[in-house]
Amino acid sequence: MDDTNGMGDLVSRTSRIAGAVLGVAALTVSLAACGGDSLEEGRAGGSGGSTGGSGKKGSLVVGAAAFTESKVLAELYAQVLGDAGYAASITTVKNRELYEPSLEKGEIDVVPEYAATIAEFLNARVNGPKAPEEKPVASGDAAATVAELKKLAEPRGLKVLAVGEAVDQNAFAVSKEFAGKNKLTTLSDLGRAKLKVRIAAGDECEIRPFCAPGLKKVYGIDVAGIDPKGVGTPQSKQAVKDGVDQLVLTTTTDATIESFGLVFLADDKKLQNADNVLPVVNAKDAGSPEIAAALDKITKVLTTADLAELNRKVDAERAKPADVAKAYLESKGLIGK
């Protein structure tokens, strides 16, 4: 998800996505959700996360923000590290002001991150709050974004591990009927079709660069207006399903798109920044090749579709993140049964 242009405190994965269009001003507020246990509470008594592993290779603390996707990713990391011989526990972090400095201090050892978001967060910390807007380091190119991230992270004692295919960033969808009728598979197709479209999104979509202005500038899409029903909400998706609106702003890991009869249009010109999932670790305490190798097993396998399905099982089926992660890792042969 591309929330590099700022975000408020997150109450859910969807609200984190909404931050993608909220502007740079709020960028330094947080990545993590409101709520959840504090860092200290998590370390002292556990924050509901799993603890596992023999501990023969030492103990590691995996940080999780208080929204579904982060919890699932933290479970995946903790369980694969446990299988590799580490005593891995999970702590929930309230916000990025605690989260990132605690990672630097070694109070947290490993965090699942989003490449563009953490890159611009560190850009703001190092170069000032206006830097993400005036001199952004993230782009739609994952490799280039990670290269810039490493420049900012390494002097702070952080090690950025390999980036994967799984990505959680802004995405736009249309109804299957609308796509079929107008032969649409990409946002470029929509621009070429010269169709007027109303976007179901947050009202800030009208002025934010990764929403209406970007669609107009990069793709030539004729945006007729914004229907402020929210980012990825059921109401927004229903409006597109019913033909009231033609385009909905949601996220790449939205697992309910099909149930509303919608399909994603590919961001073929990379309007959105590369918020691919990757682990960031404390270089001193968790920078070993063994830890990198264990986490890389997940990074190499996990896809955007996998992440969407894991989110769906937790949010729609009320499964526990720990159980969902365990079943996934076992199904991929990444941990022993």
Coordinates of C-alpha atoms in Angstrom, one line a residue:
M1 CA 0.0 0.0 0.0
D2 CA 1.3 3.3 -0.8
D3 CA 0.8 5.5 2.2
T4 CA 4.1 7.3 1.7
N5 CA 2.3 10.6 1.3
G6 CA 1.2 10.5 4.9
M7 CA -1.2 8.8 7.2
G8 CA -2.9 9.3 10.5
D9 CA -3.1 6.7 13.3
L10 CA -4.5 3.5 11.8
V11 CA -7.5 1.6 13.2
S12 CA -7.4 -1.0 10.5
R13 CA -5.7 -2.0 7.4
T14 CA -8.2 -0.1 5.3
S15 CA -7.6 3.1 7.3
R16 CA -3.9 2.7 6.8
I17 CA -4.6 2.7 3.1
A18 CA -6.7 5.8 3.4
G19 CA -3.6 7.5 4.6
A20 CA -2.2 7.1 1.1
V21 CA -4.2 10.1 0.1
L22 CA -4.0 12.2 3.3
G23 CA -0.9 14.2 2.4
V24 CA 2.6 14.5 3.7
A25 CA 1.7 16.7 6.7
A26 CA 0.6 13.7 8.8
L27 CA 3.4 11.4 7.6
T28 CA 5.4 11.4 10.9
V29 CA 2.4 10.6 13.0
S30 CA 2.5 6.8 12.7
L31 CA 2.4 3.6 10.8
A32 CA 0.7 1.6 13.6
A33 CA -2.9 1.6 14.7
C34 CA -4.5 3.3 17.6
G35 CA -5.0 0.8 20.3
G36 CA -3.0 -2.3 21.0
D37 CA -0.6 -2.8 23.8
S38 CA 2.3 -0.5 24.4
L39 CA 5.8 -1.7 23.6
E40 CA 6.5 -2.1 27.3
E41 CA 3.3 -4.1 27.9
G42 CA 4.1 -6.3 25.0
R43 CA 7.5 -7.2 26.2
A44 CA 6.6 -7.7 29.8
G45 CA 3.5 -9.8 29.5
G46 CA 2.9 -10.4 25.8
S47 CA 0.4 -8.6 23.6
G48 CA -1.5 -11.5 22.4
G49 CA 1.1 -12.6 19.9
S50 CA 2.7 -16.0 19.7
T51 CA 5.8 -17.1 21.4
G52 CA 7.6 -20.1 20.0
G53 CA 10.9 -21.8 19.1
S54 CA 13.5 -23.7 21.1
G55 CA 15.5 -20.6 21.8
K56 CA 18.8 -22.4 21.1
K57 CA 19.9 -19.5 18.9
G58 CA 18.6 -16.8 21.2
S59 CA 15.5 -14.7 21.6
L60 CA 13.9 -12.2 19.1
V61 CA 11.1 -9.8 19.5
V62 CA 8.9 -9.2 16.3
G63 CA 7.0 -5.9 16.2
A64 CA 3.4 -5.7 15.0
A65 CA 1.2 -2.8 14.4
A66 CA -2.4 -3.1 15.6
F67 CA -4.1 -3.9 12.3
T68 CA -4.8 -7.3 10.8
E69 CA -2.2 -7.5 8.0
S70 CA 0.6 -6.4 10.3
K71 CA -0.4 -9.0 12.9
V72 CA -0.5 -11.7 10.3
L73 CA 2.9 -10.8 8.9
A74 CA 4.4 -10.6 12.4
E75 CA 3.0 -14.1 13.1
L76 CA 4.6 -15.4 9.8
Y77 CA 7.9 -13.9 10.8
A78 CA 7.8 -15.2 14.4
Q79 CA 6.8 -18.7 13.5
V80 CA 9.4 -19.1 10.8
L81 CA 12.1 -17.8 13.2
G82 CA 10.8 -20.2 15.9
D83 CA 11.2 -23.0 13.4
A84 CA 14.7 -21.9 12.8
G85 CA 15.6 -22.2 16.5
Y86 CA 14.9 -18.8 17.9
A87 CA 12.6 -18.0 20.8
A88 CA 10.4 -15.5 18.9
S89 CA 7.7 -13.4 20.6
I90 CA 5.5 -10.7 19.2
T91 CA 4.8 -7.2 20.7
T92 CA 2.2 -4.8 19.4
V93 CA 3.3 -1.2 19.0
K94 CA 1.0 1.8 19.2
N95 CA 2.7 4.1 16.7
R96 CA 5.7 4.7 14.6
E97 CA 7.3 7.1 17.1
L98 CA 7.7 4.1 19.4
Y99 CA 8.1 1.5 16.7
E100 CA 11.0 2.8 14.7
P101 CA 13.2 4.2 17.5
S102 CA 12.6 0.9 19.4
L103 CA 13.8 -1.0 16.4
E104 CA 17.0 1.2 16.4
K105 CA 17.5 0.6 20.1
G106 CA 17.1 -3.2 19.8
E107 CA 14.0 -3.3 22.0
I108 CA 12.4 -4.7 18.9
D109 CA 14.5 -6.9 16.6
V110 CA 12.4 -7.5 13.5
V111 CA 9.5 -5.6 11.9
P112 CA 7.4 -6.4 8.8
E113 CA 7.5 -3.2 6.7
Y114 CA 6.4 -1.6 3.5
A115 CA 9.2 -0.3 1.4
A116 CA 7.9 3.1 0.2
T117 CA 6.3 3.9 3.5
I118 CA 9.3 3.3 5.7
A119 CA 11.6 5.0 3.1
E120 CA 9.5 8.2 3.3
F121 CA 9.1 8.0 7.0
L122 CA 12.9 7.9 7.4
N123 CA 13.2 10.6 4.7
A124 CA 11.1 12.8 6.9
R125 CA 13.0 12.0 10.1
V126 CA 16.4 12.6 8.4
N127 CA 15.7 15.4 6.0
G128 CA 12.7 17.2 7.6
P129 CA 8.9 16.8 7.4
K130 CA 8.6 18.4 4.0
A131 CA 11.2 16.0 2.4
P132 CA 8.7 13.3 1.3
E133 CA 6.8 16.0 -0.7
E134 CA 9.7 18.1 -1.9
K135 CA 12.4 15.4 -2.4
P136 CA 10.7 12.0 -2.3
V137 CA 12.9 8.9 -2.2
A138 CA 10.2 6.3 -3.0
S139 CA 8.9 5.5 -6.5
G140 CA 6.9 2.9 -8.3
D141 CA 10.2 0.9 -8.7
A142 CA 10.6 -1.5 -5.8
A143 CA 14.3 -2.0 -6.3
A144 CA 15.1 1.7 -6.6
T145 CA 12.9 2.4 -3.5
V146 CA 14.7 -0.2 -1.5
A147 CA 18.1 1.1 -2.6
E148 CA 17.1 4.6 -1.2
L149 CA 15.6 3.0 1.9
K150 CA 19.0 1.3 2.7
K151 CA 20.8 4.6 2.4
L152 CA 18.5 6.0 5.1
A153 CA 18.2 2.9 7.3
E154 CA 21.8 1.7 7.6
P155 CA 23.3 4.7 9.3
R156 CA 20.5 4.3 11.9
G157 CA 21.6 0.7 12.7
L158 CA 18.9 -0.9 10.7
K159 CA 19.3 -3.7 8.1
V160 CA 16.8 -3.9 5.2
L161 CA 16.3 -7.5 4.1
A162 CA 15.2 -8.7 0.6
V163 CA 12.0 -7.3 -0.8
G164 CA 9.3 -9.6 -2.0
E165 CA 6.5 -9.7 -4.6
A166 CA 3.7 -9.1 -2.0
V167 CA 2.6 -5.5 -2.1
D168 CA -0.1 -3.5 -0.2
Q169 CA -0.7 -0.2 -1.9
N170 CA -3.5 1.8 -3.4
A171 CA -5.5 0.1 -6.2
F172 CA -8.4 1.0 -8.4
A173 CA -11.2 -1.4 -9.4
V174 CA -14.2 -1.4 -11.7
S175 CA -17.2 -3.7 -12.1
K176 CA -16.6 -6.8 -14.2
E177 CA -19.5 -5.7 -16.5
F178 CA -17.9 -2.2 -17.0
A179 CA -14.5 -3.7 -17.7
G180 CA -15.9 -6.3 -20.2
K181 CA -18.1 -3.7 -22.0
N182 CA -15.2 -1.3 -22.4
K183 CA -12.3 -3.8 -22.8
L184 CA -10.5 -2.6 -19.7
T185 CA -7.6 -4.4 -18.0
T186 CA -5.4 -1.4 -17.1
L187 CA -5.7 2.2 -16.0
S188 CA -4.2 3.1 -19.4
D189 CA -7.1 1.4 -21.1
L190 CA -9.5 3.5 -19.0
G191 CA -7.7 6.7 -20.0
R192 CA -7.8 5.7 -23.7
A193 CA -11.5 4.9 -23.5
K194 CA -12.3 8.6 -22.8
L195 CA -15.1 7.6 -20.4
K196 CA -16.2 10.0 -17.6
V197 CA -15.8 8.2 -14.2
R198 CA -16.9 9.0 -10.7
I199 CA -14.5 7.6 -8.0
A200 CA -15.8 6.1 -4.8
A201 CA -13.1 7.1 -2.3
G202 CA -12.3 9.5 0.5
D203 CA -13.1 13.2 -0.2
E204 CA -9.4 14.0 -0.1
C205 CA -9.0 12.0 -3.3
E206 CA -9.9 15.1 -5.2
I207 CA -6.6 16.8 -4.3
R208 CA -4.1 14.0 -3.5
P209 CA -1.5 13.1 -6.1
F210 CA -2.0 9.4 -6.0
C211 CA -5.7 9.7 -6.5
A212 CA -7.7 11.9 -8.9
P213 CA -4.9 14.3 -9.9
G214 CA -2.6 11.4 -10.6
L215 CA -5.2 9.5 -12.6
K216 CA -5.7 12.6 -14.7
K217 CA -2.1 13.5 -15.2
V218 CA -0.5 10.0 -15.6
Y219 CA -3.4 8.2 -17.4
G220 CA -5.5 10.9 -18.9
I221 CA -8.6 9.6 -17.1
D222 CA -11.6 11.9 -17.2
V223 CA -12.6 12.1 -13.5
A224 CA -16.1 13.6 -13.3
G225 CA -16.2 13.7 -9.5
I226 CA -15.6 12.0 -6.2
D227 CA -18.2 10.1 -4.2
P228 CA -16.9 10.4 -0.6
K229 CA -17.9 6.9 0.6
G230 CA -14.4 6.1 1.9
V231 CA -11.4 4.1 0.8
G232 CA -12.3 0.4 0.2
T233 CA -15.5 0.5 2.3
P234 CA -18.4 -1.8 1.5
Q235 CA -20.4 1.3 0.6
S236 CA -17.8 2.4 -2.0
K237 CA -17.6 -1.0 -3.6
Q238 CA -21.4 -1.4 -3.6
A239 CA -21.7 1.9 -5.4
V240 CA -19.4 0.7 -8.2
K241 CA -21.2 -2.6 -8.3
D242 CA -24.5 -0.8 -8.7
G243 CA -23.1 1.5 -11.4
V244 CA -23.6 4.7 -9.3
D245 CA -19.8 5.2 -9.5
Q246 CA -17.4 3.6 -12.0
L247 CA -14.1 3.4 -10.1
V248 CA -13.3 2.6 -6.5
L249 CA -10.1 3.3 -4.6
T250 CA -9.2 0.4 -2.4
T251 CA -6.0 -1.7 -1.8
T252 CA -4.1 -4.5 -3.6
T253 CA -4.8 -6.8 -0.6
D254 CA -8.5 -6.2 -0.5
A255 CA -9.9 -9.7 -0.5
T256 CA -13.6 -8.8 -1.0
I257 CA -13.3 -7.4 -4.5
E258 CA -14.7 -10.5 -6.2
S259 CA -17.6 -10.8 -3.8
F260 CA -18.7 -7.3 -5.1
G261 CA -18.2 -8.4 -8.7
L262 CA -15.3 -6.0 -9.2
V263 CA -11.9 -6.4 -10.8
F264 CA -8.7 -4.5 -10.4
L265 CA -7.3 -2.3 -13.2
A266 CA -3.5 -2.7 -13.4
D267 CA -1.4 0.4 -12.5
D268 CA 0.7 -0.2 -15.6
K269 CA 2.5 3.2 -15.4
K270 CA 3.3 2.8 -11.7
L271 CA 1.4 5.8 -10.4
Q272 CA 1.5 4.2 -6.9
N273 CA 4.8 3.9 -5.0
A274 CA 6.2 0.5 -4.3
D275 CA 4.9 -0.6 -0.9
N276 CA 6.2 -4.1 -1.2
V277 CA 6.5 -6.1 2.0
L278 CA 10.0 -6.7 3.4
P279 CA 11.6 -7.3 6.9
V280 CA 13.6 -4.5 8.6
V281 CA 15.8 -5.7 11.5
N282 CA 18.1 -4.3 14.1
A283 CA 21.5 -4.8 12.5
K284 CA 23.4 -5.5 15.7
D285 CA 20.9 -7.9 17.3
A286 CA 19.2 -9.5 14.3
G287 CA 21.5 -8.9 11.4
S288 CA 22.8 -12.4 11.1
P289 CA 22.7 -14.3 7.8
E290 CA 20.7 -17.1 9.6
I291 CA 17.9 -14.7 10.5
A292 CA 17.9 -13.2 7.0
A293 CA 17.7 -16.7 5.5
A294 CA 14.8 -17.7 7.7
L295 CA 12.8 -14.5 6.8
D296 CA 13.7 -14.7 3.2
K297 CA 11.9 -18.0 2.9
I298 CA 8.6 -16.1 3.5
T299 CA 9.5 -13.2 1.3
K300 CA 10.2 -15.4 -1.7
V301 CA 6.9 -17.3 -1.4
L302 CA 4.3 -14.7 -0.2
T303 CA 2.2 -13.0 -2.9
T304 CA -0.2 -10.2 -2.8
A305 CA -3.0 -12.7 -3.4
D306 CA -1.8 -14.8 -0.5
L307 CA -1.7 -11.7 1.8
A308 CA -5.3 -10.8 0.8
E309 CA -6.5 -14.3 1.5
L310 CA -4.8 -14.3 4.9
N311 CA -6.4 -11.0 5.8
R312 CA -9.8 -12.3 4.6
K313 CA -9.6 -15.3 6.9
V314 CA -8.9 -13.1 9.9
D315 CA -11.4 -10.4 9.1
A316 CA -14.2 -12.4 7.6
E317 CA -13.9 -15.8 9.2
R318 CA -12.6 -14.5 12.6
A319 CA -9.6 -16.8 12.5
K320 CA -6.7 -16.0 14.7
P321 CA -3.6 -14.5 13.0
A322 CA -1.5 -17.1 14.7
D323 CA -3.6 -20.0 13.3
V324 CA -3.8 -18.5 9.8
A325 CA -0.1 -18.0 9.7
K326 CA 0.7 -21.5 10.9
A327 CA -1.6 -23.1 8.3
Y328 CA -0.1 -21.0 5.5
L329 CA 3.5 -21.8 6.5
E330 CA 2.8 -25.5 6.8
S331 CA 1.0 -25.5 3.4
K332 CA 4.1 -24.0 1.8
G333 CA 6.5 -26.3 3.6
L334 CA 8.2 -23.4 5.4
I335 CA 7.8 -24.9 8.9
G336 CA 7.5 -28.4 10.2
K337 CA 4.1 -29.7 11.1

